[in-house]
Tab-separated table of C-alpha atoms in Angstrom:
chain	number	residue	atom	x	y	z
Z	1	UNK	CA	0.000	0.000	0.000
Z	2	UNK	CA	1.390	3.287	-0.964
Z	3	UNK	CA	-0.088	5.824	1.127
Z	4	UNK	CA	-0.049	9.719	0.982
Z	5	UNK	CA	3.121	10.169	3.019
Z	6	UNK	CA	5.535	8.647	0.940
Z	7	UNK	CA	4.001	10.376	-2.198
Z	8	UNK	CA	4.004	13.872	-0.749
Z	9	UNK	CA	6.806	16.814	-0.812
Z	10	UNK	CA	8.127	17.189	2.600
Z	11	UNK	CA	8.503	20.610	4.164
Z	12	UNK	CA	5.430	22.463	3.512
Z	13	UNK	CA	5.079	25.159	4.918
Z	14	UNK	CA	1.838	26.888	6.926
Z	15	UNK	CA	1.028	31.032	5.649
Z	16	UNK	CA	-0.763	32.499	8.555
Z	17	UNK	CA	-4.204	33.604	8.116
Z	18	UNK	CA	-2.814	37.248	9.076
Z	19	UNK	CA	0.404	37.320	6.820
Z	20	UNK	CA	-0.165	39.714	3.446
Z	21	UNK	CA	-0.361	38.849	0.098
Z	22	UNK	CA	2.710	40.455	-1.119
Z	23	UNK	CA	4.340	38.526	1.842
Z	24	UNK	CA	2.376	34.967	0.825
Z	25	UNK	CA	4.083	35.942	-2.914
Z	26	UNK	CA	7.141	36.469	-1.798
Z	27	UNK	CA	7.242	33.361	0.451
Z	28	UNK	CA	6.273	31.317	-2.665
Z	29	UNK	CA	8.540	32.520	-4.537
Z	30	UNK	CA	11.772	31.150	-2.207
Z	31	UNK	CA	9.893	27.893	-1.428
Z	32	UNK	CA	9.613	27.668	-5.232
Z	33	UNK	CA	5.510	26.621	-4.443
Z	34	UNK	CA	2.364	27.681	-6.057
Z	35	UNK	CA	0.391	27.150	-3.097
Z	36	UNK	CA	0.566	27.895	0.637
Z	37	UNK	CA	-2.047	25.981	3.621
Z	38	UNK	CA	-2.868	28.948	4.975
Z	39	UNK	CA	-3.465	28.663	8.844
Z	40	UNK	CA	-5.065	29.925	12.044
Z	41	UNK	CA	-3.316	31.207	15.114
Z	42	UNK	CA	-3.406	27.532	16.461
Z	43	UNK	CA	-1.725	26.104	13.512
Z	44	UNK	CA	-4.967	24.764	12.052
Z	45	UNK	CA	-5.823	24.881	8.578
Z	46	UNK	CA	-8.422	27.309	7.278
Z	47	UNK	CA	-7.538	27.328	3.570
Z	48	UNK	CA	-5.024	27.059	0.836
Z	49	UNK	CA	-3.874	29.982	-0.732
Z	50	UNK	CA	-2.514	30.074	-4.685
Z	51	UNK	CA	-0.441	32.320	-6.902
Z	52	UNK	CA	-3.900	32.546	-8.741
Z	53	UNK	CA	-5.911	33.324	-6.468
Z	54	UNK	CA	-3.118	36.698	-5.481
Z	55	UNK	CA	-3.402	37.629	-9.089
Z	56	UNK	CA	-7.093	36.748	-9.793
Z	57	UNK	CA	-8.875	37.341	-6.637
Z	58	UNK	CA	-6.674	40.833	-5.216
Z	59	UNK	CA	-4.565	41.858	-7.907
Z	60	UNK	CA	-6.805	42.208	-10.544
Z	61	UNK	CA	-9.775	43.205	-8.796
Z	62	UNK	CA	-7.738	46.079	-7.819
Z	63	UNK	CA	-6.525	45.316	-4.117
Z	64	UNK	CA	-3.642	45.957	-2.489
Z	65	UNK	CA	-1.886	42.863	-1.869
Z	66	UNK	CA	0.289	44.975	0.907
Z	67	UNK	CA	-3.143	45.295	2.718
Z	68	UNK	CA	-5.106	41.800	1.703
Z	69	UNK	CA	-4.322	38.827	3.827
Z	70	UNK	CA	-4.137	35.212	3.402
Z	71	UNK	CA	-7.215	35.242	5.276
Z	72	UNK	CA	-9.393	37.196	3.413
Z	73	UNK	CA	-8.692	34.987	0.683
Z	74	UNK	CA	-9.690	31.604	2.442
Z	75	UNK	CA	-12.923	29.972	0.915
Z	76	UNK	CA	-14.495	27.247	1.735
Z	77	UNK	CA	-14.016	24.009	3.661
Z	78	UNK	CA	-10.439	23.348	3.467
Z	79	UNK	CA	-9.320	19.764	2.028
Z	80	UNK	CA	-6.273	17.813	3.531
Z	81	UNK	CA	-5.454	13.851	3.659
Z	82	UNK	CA	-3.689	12.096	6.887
Z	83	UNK	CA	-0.168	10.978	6.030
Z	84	UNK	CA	-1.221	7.169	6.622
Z	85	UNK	CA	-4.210	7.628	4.185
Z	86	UNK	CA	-3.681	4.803	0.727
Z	87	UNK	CA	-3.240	6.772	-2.607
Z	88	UNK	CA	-6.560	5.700	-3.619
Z	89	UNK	CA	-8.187	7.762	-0.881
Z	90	UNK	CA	-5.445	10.839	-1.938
Z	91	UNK	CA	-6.992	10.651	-5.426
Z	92	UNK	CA	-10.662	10.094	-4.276
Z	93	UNK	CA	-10.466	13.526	-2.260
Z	94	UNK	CA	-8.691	15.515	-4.847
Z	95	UNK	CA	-10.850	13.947	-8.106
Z	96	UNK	CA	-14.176	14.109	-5.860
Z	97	UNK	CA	-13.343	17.908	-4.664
Z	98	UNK	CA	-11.852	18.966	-8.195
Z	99	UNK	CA	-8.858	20.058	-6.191
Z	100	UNK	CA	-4.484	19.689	-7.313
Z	101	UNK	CA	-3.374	20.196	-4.061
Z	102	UNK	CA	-3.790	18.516	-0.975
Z	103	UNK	CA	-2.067	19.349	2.678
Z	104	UNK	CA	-1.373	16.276	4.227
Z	105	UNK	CA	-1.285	16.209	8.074
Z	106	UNK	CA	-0.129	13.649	10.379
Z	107	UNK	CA	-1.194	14.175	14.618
Z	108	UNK	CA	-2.404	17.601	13.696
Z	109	UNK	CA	0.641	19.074	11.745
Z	110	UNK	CA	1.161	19.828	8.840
Z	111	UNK	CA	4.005	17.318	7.035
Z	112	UNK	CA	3.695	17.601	3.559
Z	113	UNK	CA	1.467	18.496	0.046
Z	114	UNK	CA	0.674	16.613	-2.451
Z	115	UNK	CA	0.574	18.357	-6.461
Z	116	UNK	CA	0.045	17.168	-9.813
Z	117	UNK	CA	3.599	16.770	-9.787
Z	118	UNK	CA	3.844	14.275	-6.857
Z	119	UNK	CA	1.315	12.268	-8.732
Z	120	UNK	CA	3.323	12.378	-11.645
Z	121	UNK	CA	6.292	10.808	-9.615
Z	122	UNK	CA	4.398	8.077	-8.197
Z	123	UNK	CA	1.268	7.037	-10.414
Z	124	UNK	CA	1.040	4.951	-13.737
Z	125	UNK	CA	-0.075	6.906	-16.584
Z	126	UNK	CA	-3.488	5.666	-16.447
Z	127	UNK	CA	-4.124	6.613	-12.642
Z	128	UNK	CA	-2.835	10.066	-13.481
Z	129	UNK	CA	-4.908	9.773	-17.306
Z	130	UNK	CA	-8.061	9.445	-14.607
Z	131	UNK	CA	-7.414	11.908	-11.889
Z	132	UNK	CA	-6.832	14.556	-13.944
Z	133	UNK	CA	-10.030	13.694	-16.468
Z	134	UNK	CA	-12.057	13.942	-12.695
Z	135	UNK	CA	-9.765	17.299	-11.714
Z	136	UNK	CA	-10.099	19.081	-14.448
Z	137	UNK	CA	-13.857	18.395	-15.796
Z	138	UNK	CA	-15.843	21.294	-15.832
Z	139	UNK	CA	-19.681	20.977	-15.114
């Protein structure tokens, strides 16, 4: 059984809810991520923040991402898998929520995400052929 803790990236790390957008960006950009799990002040997860949603949802709407926070930008019920969870329960919560990243946590911390490109490490070519036909379907 391959589960979701030997298919993640190690080291995530947690944007809290309060930090700026310009700072989330910046942070990205020397983790070398496109995504952040954006927390609350007790370390739990409230969200996920992307590099689209700072350009779609603040940028060009016109906001200031100096004065926009991770926070504001949380949406939602927030997804995440438990380290000891099997692959096929990874892909059933990402293809069932239409999501490409996925926190994974292990006795409430945050260990690790999982992205299209951790599939693409681990999967045959037909797992990933069917994840991302679920993923990526509109309607």
């Amino acid at each position: 059984m391959t589960t979701a803790g030997e298919i993640m990236h190690r080291g995530a790390q947690w944007i809290p809810a309060t930090e700026t957008l310009d700072r989330a960006a910046q942070l990205m950009s020397e983790l070398n991520v496109g995504a952040l799990p954006i927390s609350d002040s007790e370390e739990r997860l409230c969200g996920i923040l992307t590099d689209r949603d700072i350009v779609v949802g603040c940028v060009a709407k016109g906001h200031d991402p100096s004065k926009t926070t991770a926070g504001d930008m949380a949406r939602g019920t927030p997804r995440w898998i438990d380290a000891g969870a099997d692959v096929s329960e990874v892909l059933e919560e990402m293809q069932s929520h239409q999501i490409r990243r996925l926190p994974v946590i292990s006795d409430k911390k945050l260990v690790g995400m999982i992205s299209e490109a951790d599939l693409a490490k681990h999967l045959s070519d037909e797992q990933i052929a069917g994840w991302a036909e679920k993923v990526y379907a509109r309607g």
